[in-house]
Amino acid sequence: VLFKEFAKNELSIENVLLYEEIQVVKSSDREVNKKFVSLCEKFILAGSIFEVNISSVARKENQEIYEKLKSSK
């Protein structure tokens, strides 16, 4: 909770929110692909509501996986 408040004050709450959501996904092996798509839309894709600061290489790799998952539906 203290770290979350610190991140909120430092305008980097998106990092904590992403971490928390990843922990939930890791604790459940159900619907991982669906959850990955949701995480991308919320945190990874350029312009997402809680876009995290990651390298362009990491963003591109995640976006490629995201697009494959979206097209396989």
PDB file of N, CA, C and O in Angstrom, residues 10-72:
ATOM      1  N   GLU A  10       4.207   9.866  -7.561  1.00  0.00           N
ATOM      2  CA  GLU A  10       5.252  10.052  -8.565  1.00  0.00           C
ATOM      3  C   GLU A  10       4.710   9.957  -9.993  1.00  0.00           C
ATOM      4  O   GLU A  10       5.477   9.954 -10.942  1.00  0.00           O
ATOM      5  N   LEU A  11       3.402   9.860 -10.117  1.00  0.00           N
ATOM      6  CA  LEU A  11       2.717   9.750 -11.407  1.00  0.00           C
ATOM      7  C   LEU A  11       3.170   8.521 -12.185  1.00  0.00           C
ATOM      8  O   LEU A  11       3.354   8.560 -13.401  1.00  0.00           O
ATOM      9  N   SER A  12       3.366   7.414 -11.468  1.00  0.00           N
ATOM     10  CA  SER A  12       3.745   6.166 -12.135  1.00  0.00           C
ATOM     11  C   SER A  12       2.909   4.992 -11.624  1.00  0.00           C
ATOM     12  O   SER A  12       3.388   3.869 -11.558  1.00  0.00           O
ATOM     13  N   ILE A  13       1.672   5.262 -11.301  1.00  0.00           N
ATOM     14  CA  ILE A  13       0.787   4.243 -10.753  1.00  0.00           C
ATOM     15  C   ILE A  13       0.556   3.103 -11.749  1.00  0.00           C
ATOM     16  O   ILE A  13       0.304   1.963 -11.357  1.00  0.00           O
ATOM     17  N   GLU A  14       0.700   3.387 -13.044  1.00  0.00           N
ATOM     18  CA  GLU A  14       0.472   2.354 -14.053  1.00  0.00           C
ATOM     19  C   GLU A  14       1.408   1.157 -13.863  1.00  0.00           C
ATOM     20  O   GLU A  14       1.031   0.012 -14.108  1.00  0.00           O
ATOM     21  N   ASN A  15       2.619   1.406 -13.381  1.00  0.00           N
ATOM     22  CA  ASN A  15       3.560   0.310 -13.151  1.00  0.00           C
ATOM     23  C   ASN A  15       3.067  -0.625 -12.045  1.00  0.00           C
ATOM     24  O   ASN A  15       3.153  -1.847 -12.165  1.00  0.00           O
ATOM     25  N   VAL A  16       2.551  -0.062 -10.985  1.00  0.00           N
ATOM     26  CA  VAL A  16       2.037  -0.859  -9.875  1.00  0.00           C
ATOM     27  C   VAL A  16       0.788  -1.614 -10.313  1.00  0.00           C
ATOM     28  O   VAL A  16       0.631  -2.805 -10.013  1.00  0.00           O
ATOM     29  N   LEU A  17      -0.093  -0.957 -11.046  1.00  0.00           N
ATOM     30  CA  LEU A  17      -1.318  -1.607 -11.513  1.00  0.00           C
ATOM     31  C   LEU A  17      -0.994  -2.785 -12.433  1.00  0.00           C
ATOM     32  O   LEU A  17      -1.594  -3.861 -12.317  1.00  0.00           O
ATOM     33  N   LEU A  18      -0.029  -2.592 -13.329  1.00  0.00           N
ATOM     34  CA  LEU A  18       0.382  -3.679 -14.220  1.00  0.00           C
ATOM     35  C   LEU A  18       0.954  -4.839 -13.412  1.00  0.00           C
ATOM     36  O   LEU A  18       0.599  -5.999 -13.628  1.00  0.00           O
ATOM     37  N   TYR A  19       1.816  -4.547 -12.467  1.00  0.00           N
ATOM     38  CA  TYR A  19       2.407  -5.580 -11.623  1.00  0.00           C
ATOM     39  C   TYR A  19       1.319  -6.381 -10.897  1.00  0.00           C
ATOM     40  O   TYR A  19       1.350  -7.610 -10.873  1.00  0.00           O
ATOM     41  N   GLU A  20       0.360  -5.681 -10.326  1.00  0.00           N
ATOM     42  CA  GLU A  20      -0.720  -6.353  -9.601  1.00  0.00           C
ATOM     43  C   GLU A  20      -1.533  -7.259 -10.526  1.00  0.00           C
ATOM     44  O   GLU A  20      -1.876  -8.391 -10.160  1.00  0.00           O
ATOM     45  N   GLU A  21      -1.818  -6.783 -11.731  1.00  0.00           N
ATOM     46  CA  GLU A  21      -2.602  -7.598 -12.663  1.00  0.00           C
ATOM     47  C   GLU A  21      -1.801  -8.808 -13.151  1.00  0.00           C
ATOM     48  O   GLU A  21      -2.362  -9.884 -13.348  1.00  0.00           O
ATOM     49  N   ILE A  22      -0.499  -8.643 -13.328  1.00  0.00           N
ATOM     50  CA  ILE A  22       0.334  -9.773 -13.732  1.00  0.00           C
ATOM     51  C   ILE A  22       0.343 -10.832 -12.638  1.00  0.00           C
ATOM     52  O   ILE A  22       0.297 -12.035 -12.927  1.00  0.00           O
ATOM     53  N   GLN A  23       0.377 -10.423 -11.389  1.00  0.00           N
ATOM     54  CA  GLN A  23       0.350 -11.382 -10.282  1.00  0.00           C
ATOM     55  C   GLN A  23      -0.939 -12.195 -10.289  1.00  0.00           C
ATOM     56  O   GLN A  23      -0.923 -13.400 -10.007  1.00  0.00           O
ATOM     57  N   VAL A  24      -2.039 -11.569 -10.626  1.00  0.00           N
ATOM     58  CA  VAL A  24      -3.327 -12.273 -10.710  1.00  0.00           C
ATOM     59  C   VAL A  24      -3.275 -13.297 -11.841  1.00  0.00           C
ATOM     60  O   VAL A  24      -3.698 -14.441 -11.680  1.00  0.00           O
ATOM     61  N   VAL A  25      -2.734 -12.891 -12.989  1.00  0.00           N
ATOM     62  CA  VAL A  25      -2.642 -13.797 -14.134  1.00  0.00           C
ATOM     63  C   VAL A  25      -1.738 -14.977 -13.795  1.00  0.00           C
ATOM     64  O   VAL A  25      -2.049 -16.124 -14.112  1.00  0.00           O
ATOM     65  N   LYS A  26      -0.633 -14.713 -13.125  1.00  0.00           N
ATOM     66  CA  LYS A  26       0.307 -15.779 -12.769  1.00  0.00           C
ATOM     67  C   LYS A  26      -0.308 -16.792 -11.815  1.00  0.00           C
ATOM     68  O   LYS A  26       0.061 -17.965 -11.824  1.00  0.00           O
ATOM     69  N   SER A  27      -1.245 -16.361 -11.000  1.00  0.00           N
ATOM     70  CA  SER A  27      -1.851 -17.256 -10.017  1.00  0.00           C
ATOM     71  C   SER A  27      -2.971 -18.108 -10.618  1.00  0.00           C
ATOM     72  O   SER A  27      -3.511 -18.976  -9.951  1.00  0.00           O
ATOM     73  N   SER A  28      -3.312 -17.854 -11.863  1.00  0.00           N
ATOM     74  CA  SER A  28      -4.382 -18.599 -12.522  1.00  0.00           C
ATOM     75  C   SER A  28      -3.933 -18.980 -13.925  1.00  0.00           C
ATOM     76  O   SER A  28      -3.421 -18.147 -14.663  1.00  0.00           O
ATOM     77  N   ASP A  29      -4.117 -20.231 -14.283  1.00  0.00           N
ATOM     78  CA  ASP A  29      -3.742 -20.650 -15.629  1.00  0.00           C
ATOM     79  C   ASP A  29      -4.932 -20.654 -16.591  1.00  0.00           C
ATOM     80  O   ASP A  29      -4.841 -21.139 -17.696  1.00  0.00           O
ATOM     81  N   ARG A  30      -6.027 -20.096 -16.163  1.00  0.00           N
ATOM     82  CA  ARG A  30      -7.217 -20.024 -17.006  1.00  0.00           C
ATOM     83  C   ARG A  30      -7.219 -18.739 -17.831  1.00  0.00           C
ATOM     84  O   ARG A  30      -6.867 -17.676 -17.347  1.00  0.00           O
ATOM     85  N   GLU A  31      -7.630 -18.881 -19.063  1.00  0.00           N
ATOM     86  CA  GLU A  31      -7.825 -17.734 -19.960  1.00  0.00           C
ATOM     87  C   GLU A  31      -6.606 -16.813 -20.026  1.00  0.00           C
ATOM     88  O   GLU A  31      -6.739 -15.592 -20.073  1.00  0.00           O
ATOM     89  N   VAL A  32      -5.404 -17.387 -20.054  1.00  0.00           N
ATOM     90  CA  VAL A  32      -4.185 -16.578 -20.073  1.00  0.00           C
ATOM     91  C   VAL A  32      -4.128 -15.707 -21.324  1.00  0.00           C
ATOM     92  O   VAL A  32      -3.779 -14.528 -21.241  1.00  0.00           O
ATOM     93  N   ASN A  33      -4.489 -16.263 -22.466  1.00  0.00           N
ATOM     94  CA  ASN A  33      -4.454 -15.479 -23.703  1.00  0.00           C
ATOM     95  C   ASN A  33      -5.395 -14.283 -23.630  1.00  0.00           C
ATOM     96  O   ASN A  33      -5.036 -13.172 -24.033  1.00  0.00           O
ATOM     97  N   LYS A  34      -6.583 -14.520 -23.119  1.00  0.00           N
ATOM     98  CA  LYS A  34      -7.568 -13.438 -22.986  1.00  0.00           C
ATOM     99  C   LYS A  34      -7.043 -12.357 -22.033  1.00  0.00           C
ATOM    100  O   LYS A  34      -7.176 -11.169 -22.295  1.00  0.00           O
ATOM    101  N   LYS A  35      -6.425 -12.782 -20.949  1.00  0.00           N
ATOM    102  CA  LYS A  35      -5.887 -11.830 -19.980  1.00  0.00           C
ATOM    103  C   LYS A  35      -4.697 -11.067 -20.559  1.00  0.00           C
ATOM    104  O   LYS A  35      -4.524  -9.877 -20.289  1.00  0.00           O
ATOM    105  N   PHE A  36      -3.872 -11.753 -21.372  1.00  0.00           N
ATOM    106  CA  PHE A  36      -2.749 -11.082 -22.020  1.00  0.00           C
ATOM    107  C   PHE A  36      -3.253  -9.985 -22.947  1.00  0.00           C
ATOM    108  O   PHE A  36      -2.717  -8.873 -22.949  1.00  0.00           O
ATOM    109  N   VAL A  37      -4.271 -10.293 -23.724  1.00  0.00           N
ATOM    110  CA  VAL A  37      -4.862  -9.302 -24.627  1.00  0.00           C
ATOM    111  C   VAL A  37      -5.347  -8.096 -23.820  1.00  0.00           C
ATOM    112  O   VAL A  37      -5.087  -6.943 -24.178  1.00  0.00           O
ATOM    113  N   SER A  38      -6.004  -8.356 -22.722  1.00  0.00           N
ATOM    114  CA  SER A  38      -6.510  -7.284 -21.864  1.00  0.00           C
ATOM    115  C   SER A  38      -5.361  -6.437 -21.298  1.00  0.00           C
ATOM    116  O   SER A  38      -5.443  -5.202 -21.281  1.00  0.00           O
ATOM    117  N   LEU A  39      -4.299  -7.095 -20.845  1.00  0.00           N
ATOM    118  CA  LEU A  39      -3.142  -6.364 -20.315  1.00  0.00           C
ATOM    119  C   LEU A  39      -2.521  -5.475 -21.390  1.00  0.00           C
ATOM    120  O   LEU A  39      -2.144  -4.328 -21.123  1.00  0.00           O
ATOM    121  N   CYS A  40      -2.407  -6.007 -22.601  1.00  0.00           N
ATOM    122  CA  CYS A  40      -1.849  -5.217 -23.700  1.00  0.00           C
ATOM    123  C   CYS A  40      -2.696  -3.981 -23.972  1.00  0.00           C
ATOM    124  O   CYS A  40      -2.170  -2.882 -24.138  1.00  0.00           O
ATOM    125  N   GLU A  41      -3.994  -4.185 -24.030  1.00  0.00           N
ATOM    126  CA  GLU A  41      -4.890  -3.073 -24.333  1.00  0.00           C
ATOM    127  C   GLU A  41      -4.864  -2.013 -23.235  1.00  0.00           C
ATOM    128  O   GLU A  41      -5.039  -0.829 -23.507  1.00  0.00           O
ATOM    129  N   LYS A  42      -4.625  -2.432 -22.034  1.00  0.00           N
ATOM    130  CA  LYS A  42      -4.656  -1.506 -20.897  1.00  0.00           C
ATOM    131  C   LYS A  42      -3.298  -0.868 -20.602  1.00  0.00           C
ATOM    132  O   LYS A  42      -3.235   0.289 -20.179  1.00  0.00           O
ATOM    133  N   PHE A  43      -2.197  -1.612 -20.849  1.00  0.00           N
ATOM    134  CA  PHE A  43      -0.880  -1.151 -20.395  1.00  0.00           C
ATOM    135  C   PHE A  43       0.220  -1.093 -21.461  1.00  0.00           C
ATOM    136  O   PHE A  43       1.156  -0.322 -21.316  1.00  0.00           O
ATOM    137  N   ILE A  44       0.164  -1.913 -22.493  1.00  0.00           N
ATOM    138  CA  ILE A  44       1.302  -2.085 -23.386  1.00  0.00           C
ATOM    139  C   ILE A  44       1.193  -1.323 -24.702  1.00  0.00           C
ATOM    140  O   ILE A  44       2.148  -0.693 -25.146  1.00  0.00           O
ATOM    141  N   LEU A  45       0.044  -1.394 -25.341  1.00  0.00           N
ATOM    142  CA  LEU A  45      -0.116  -0.768 -26.647  1.00  0.00           C
ATOM    143  C   LEU A  45       0.038   0.745 -26.558  1.00  0.00           C
ATOM    144  O   LEU A  45      -0.387   1.367 -25.582  1.00  0.00           O
ATOM    145  N   ALA A  46       0.656   1.304 -27.578  1.00  0.00           N
ATOM    146  CA  ALA A  46       0.840   2.755 -27.621  1.00  0.00           C
ATOM    147  C   ALA A  46      -0.519   3.446 -27.516  1.00  0.00           C
ATOM    148  O   ALA A  46      -1.462   3.083 -28.207  1.00  0.00           O
ATOM    149  N   GLY A  47      -0.604   4.396 -26.606  1.00  0.00           N
ATOM    150  CA  GLY A  47      -1.836   5.140 -26.410  1.00  0.00           C
ATOM    151  C   GLY A  47      -2.818   4.504 -25.443  1.00  0.00           C
ATOM    152  O   GLY A  47      -3.906   5.034 -25.235  1.00  0.00           O
ATOM    153  N   SER A  48      -2.444   3.367 -24.858  1.00  0.00           N
ATOM    154  CA  SER A  48      -3.345   2.711 -23.907  1.00  0.00           C
ATOM    155  C   SER A  48      -3.540   3.583 -22.675  1.00  0.00           C
ATOM    156  O   SER A  48      -2.719   4.441 -22.367  1.00  0.00           O
ATOM    157  N   ILE A  49      -4.624   3.360 -21.970  1.00  0.00           N
ATOM    158  CA  ILE A  49      -5.015   4.235 -20.864  1.00  0.00           C
ATOM    159  C   ILE A  49      -3.954   4.320 -19.760  1.00  0.00           C
ATOM    160  O   ILE A  49      -3.747   5.374 -19.176  1.00  0.00           O
ATOM    161  N   PHE A  50      -3.277   3.211 -19.466  1.00  0.00           N
ATOM    162  CA  PHE A  50      -2.224   3.181 -18.447  1.00  0.00           C
ATOM    163  C   PHE A  50      -0.901   2.765 -19.077  1.00  0.00           C
ATOM    164  O   PHE A  50      -0.177   1.932 -18.540  1.00  0.00           O
ATOM    165  N   GLU A  51      -0.581   3.329 -20.227  1.00  0.00           N
ATOM    166  CA  GLU A  51       0.615   2.931 -20.970  1.00  0.00           C
ATOM    167  C   GLU A  51       1.870   3.013 -20.104  1.00  0.00           C
ATOM    168  O   GLU A  51       2.164   4.060 -19.518  1.00  0.00           O
ATOM    169  N   VAL A  52       2.585   1.881 -20.014  1.00  0.00           N
ATOM    170  CA  VAL A  52       3.820   1.839 -19.241  1.00  0.00           C
ATOM    171  C   VAL A  52       4.999   2.172 -20.148  1.00  0.00           C
ATOM    172  O   VAL A  52       4.943   2.010 -21.368  1.00  0.00           O
ATOM    173  N   ASN A  53       6.049   2.637 -19.532  1.00  0.00           N
ATOM    174  CA  ASN A  53       7.252   3.000 -20.258  1.00  0.00           C
ATOM    175  C   ASN A  53       8.137   1.760 -20.388  1.00  0.00           C
ATOM    176  O   ASN A  53       8.788   1.350 -19.434  1.00  0.00           O
ATOM    177  N   ILE A  54       8.109   1.146 -21.574  1.00  0.00           N
ATOM    178  CA  ILE A  54       8.951  -0.014 -21.852  1.00  0.00           C
ATOM    179  C   ILE A  54       9.711   0.240 -23.141  1.00  0.00           C
ATOM    180  O   ILE A  54       9.368   1.147 -23.902  1.00  0.00           O
ATOM    181  N   SER A  55      10.724  -0.561 -23.394  1.00  0.00           N
ATOM    182  CA  SER A  55      11.522  -0.371 -24.605  1.00  0.00           C
ATOM    183  C   SER A  55      10.675  -0.604 -25.846  1.00  0.00           C
ATOM    184  O   SER A  55       9.676  -1.340 -25.816  1.00  0.00           O
ATOM    185  N   SER A  56      11.092  -0.010 -26.937  1.00  0.00           N
ATOM    186  CA  SER A  56      10.357  -0.187 -28.189  1.00  0.00           C
ATOM    187  C   SER A  56      10.411  -1.644 -28.642  1.00  0.00           C
ATOM    188  O   SER A  56       9.455  -2.145 -29.233  1.00  0.00           O
ATOM    189  N   VAL A  57      11.506  -2.329 -28.342  1.00  0.00           N
ATOM    190  CA  VAL A  57      11.629  -3.746 -28.703  1.00  0.00           C
ATOM    191  C   VAL A  57      10.593  -4.564 -27.930  1.00  0.00           C
ATOM    192  O   VAL A  57       9.884  -5.395 -28.516  1.00  0.00           O
ATOM    193  N   ALA A  58      10.498  -4.345 -26.621  1.00  0.00           N
ATOM    194  CA  ALA A  58       9.527  -5.072 -25.796  1.00  0.00           C
ATOM    195  C   ALA A  58       8.102  -4.753 -26.238  1.00  0.00           C
ATOM    196  O   ALA A  58       7.248  -5.648 -26.316  1.00  0.00           O
ATOM    197  N   ARG A  59       7.838  -3.491 -26.544  1.00  0.00           N
ATOM    198  CA  ARG A  59       6.488  -3.103 -26.981  1.00  0.00           C
ATOM    199  C   ARG A  59       6.143  -3.802 -28.298  1.00  0.00           C
ATOM    200  O   ARG A  59       5.056  -4.343 -28.465  1.00  0.00           O
ATOM    201  N   LYS A  60       7.107  -3.825 -29.226  1.00  0.00           N
ATOM    202  CA  LYS A  60       6.877  -4.454 -30.525  1.00  0.00           C
ATOM    203  C   LYS A  60       6.640  -5.953 -30.371  1.00  0.00           C
ATOM    204  O   LYS A  60       5.723  -6.505 -30.990  1.00  0.00           O
ATOM    205  N   GLU A  61       7.440  -6.620 -29.554  1.00  0.00           N
ATOM    206  CA  GLU A  61       7.274  -8.060 -29.338  1.00  0.00           C
ATOM    207  C   GLU A  61       5.898  -8.373 -28.749  1.00  0.00           C
ATOM    208  O   GLU A  61       5.221  -9.302 -29.186  1.00  0.00           O
ATOM    209  N   ASN A  62       5.498  -7.598 -27.752  1.00  0.00           N
ATOM    210  CA  ASN A  62       4.187  -7.802 -27.140  1.00  0.00           C
ATOM    211  C   ASN A  62       3.065  -7.495 -28.111  1.00  0.00           C
ATOM    212  O   ASN A  62       2.045  -8.179 -28.128  1.00  0.00           O
ATOM    213  N   GLN A  63       3.231  -6.466 -28.926  1.00  0.00           N
ATOM    214  CA  GLN A  63       2.201  -6.107 -29.899  1.00  0.00           C
ATOM    215  C   GLN A  63       2.049  -7.208 -30.947  1.00  0.00           C
ATOM    216  O   GLN A  63       0.927  -7.507 -31.366  1.00  0.00           O
ATOM    217  N   GLU A  64       3.143  -7.822 -31.357  1.00  0.00           N
ATOM    218  CA  GLU A  64       3.061  -8.915 -32.334  1.00  0.00           C
ATOM    219  C   GLU A  64       2.277 -10.102 -31.757  1.00  0.00           C
ATOM    220  O   GLU A  64       1.434 -10.682 -32.435  1.00  0.00           O
ATOM    221  N   ILE A  65       2.556 -10.445 -30.505  1.00  0.00           N
ATOM    222  CA  ILE A  65       1.818 -11.533 -29.848  1.00  0.00           C
ATOM    223  C   ILE A  65       0.347 -11.151 -29.726  1.00  0.00           C
ATOM    224  O   ILE A  65      -0.548 -11.953 -30.000  1.00  0.00           O
ATOM    225  N   TYR A  66       0.103  -9.916 -29.320  1.00  0.00           N
ATOM    226  CA  TYR A  66      -1.261  -9.404 -29.176  1.00  0.00           C
ATOM    227  C   TYR A  66      -2.031  -9.546 -30.492  1.00  0.00           C
ATOM    228  O   TYR A  66      -3.159 -10.034 -30.515  1.00  0.00           O
ATOM    229  N   GLU A  67      -1.414  -9.126 -31.586  1.00  0.00           N
ATOM    230  CA  GLU A  67      -2.081  -9.176 -32.889  1.00  0.00           C
ATOM    231  C   GLU A  67      -2.367 -10.615 -33.320  1.00  0.00           C
ATOM    232  O   GLU A  67      -3.426 -10.897 -33.885  1.00  0.00           O
ATOM    233  N   LYS A  68      -1.441 -11.532 -33.038  1.00  0.00           N
ATOM    234  CA  LYS A  68      -1.674 -12.939 -33.358  1.00  0.00           C
ATOM    235  C   LYS A  68      -2.843 -13.490 -32.563  1.00  0.00           C
ATOM    236  O   LYS A  68      -3.695 -14.211 -33.090  1.00  0.00           O
ATOM    237  N   LEU A  69      -2.902 -13.155 -31.293  1.00  0.00           N
ATOM    238  CA  LEU A  69      -4.000 -13.630 -30.450  1.00  0.00           C
ATOM    239  C   LEU A  69      -5.333 -13.040 -30.884  1.00  0.00           C
ATOM    240  O   LEU A  69      -6.344 -13.734 -30.889  1.00  0.00           O
ATOM    241  N   LYS A  70      -5.335 -11.766 -31.219  1.00  0.00           N
ATOM    242  CA  LYS A  70      -6.579 -11.111 -31.658  1.00  0.00           C
ATOM    243  C   LYS A  70      -7.076 -11.699 -32.983  1.00  0.00           C
ATOM    244  O   LYS A  70      -8.274 -11.863 -33.162  1.00  0.00           O
ATOM    245  N   SER A  71      -6.156 -12.026 -33.873  1.00  0.00           N
ATOM    246  CA  SER A  71      -6.568 -12.540 -35.182  1.00  0.00           C
ATOM    247  C   SER A  71      -6.978 -14.013 -35.122  1.00  0.00           C
ATOM    248  O   SER A  71      -7.642 -14.503 -36.025  1.00  0.00           O
ATOM    249  N   SER A  72      -6.586 -14.706 -34.061  1.00  0.00           N
ATOM    250  CA  SER A  72      -6.916 -16.126 -33.947  1.00  0.00           C
ATOM    251  C   SER A  72      -8.297 -16.370 -33.334  1.00  0.00           C
ATOM    252  O   SER A  72      -8.719 -17.500 -33.196  1.00  0.00           O
TER     253      SER A  72
END
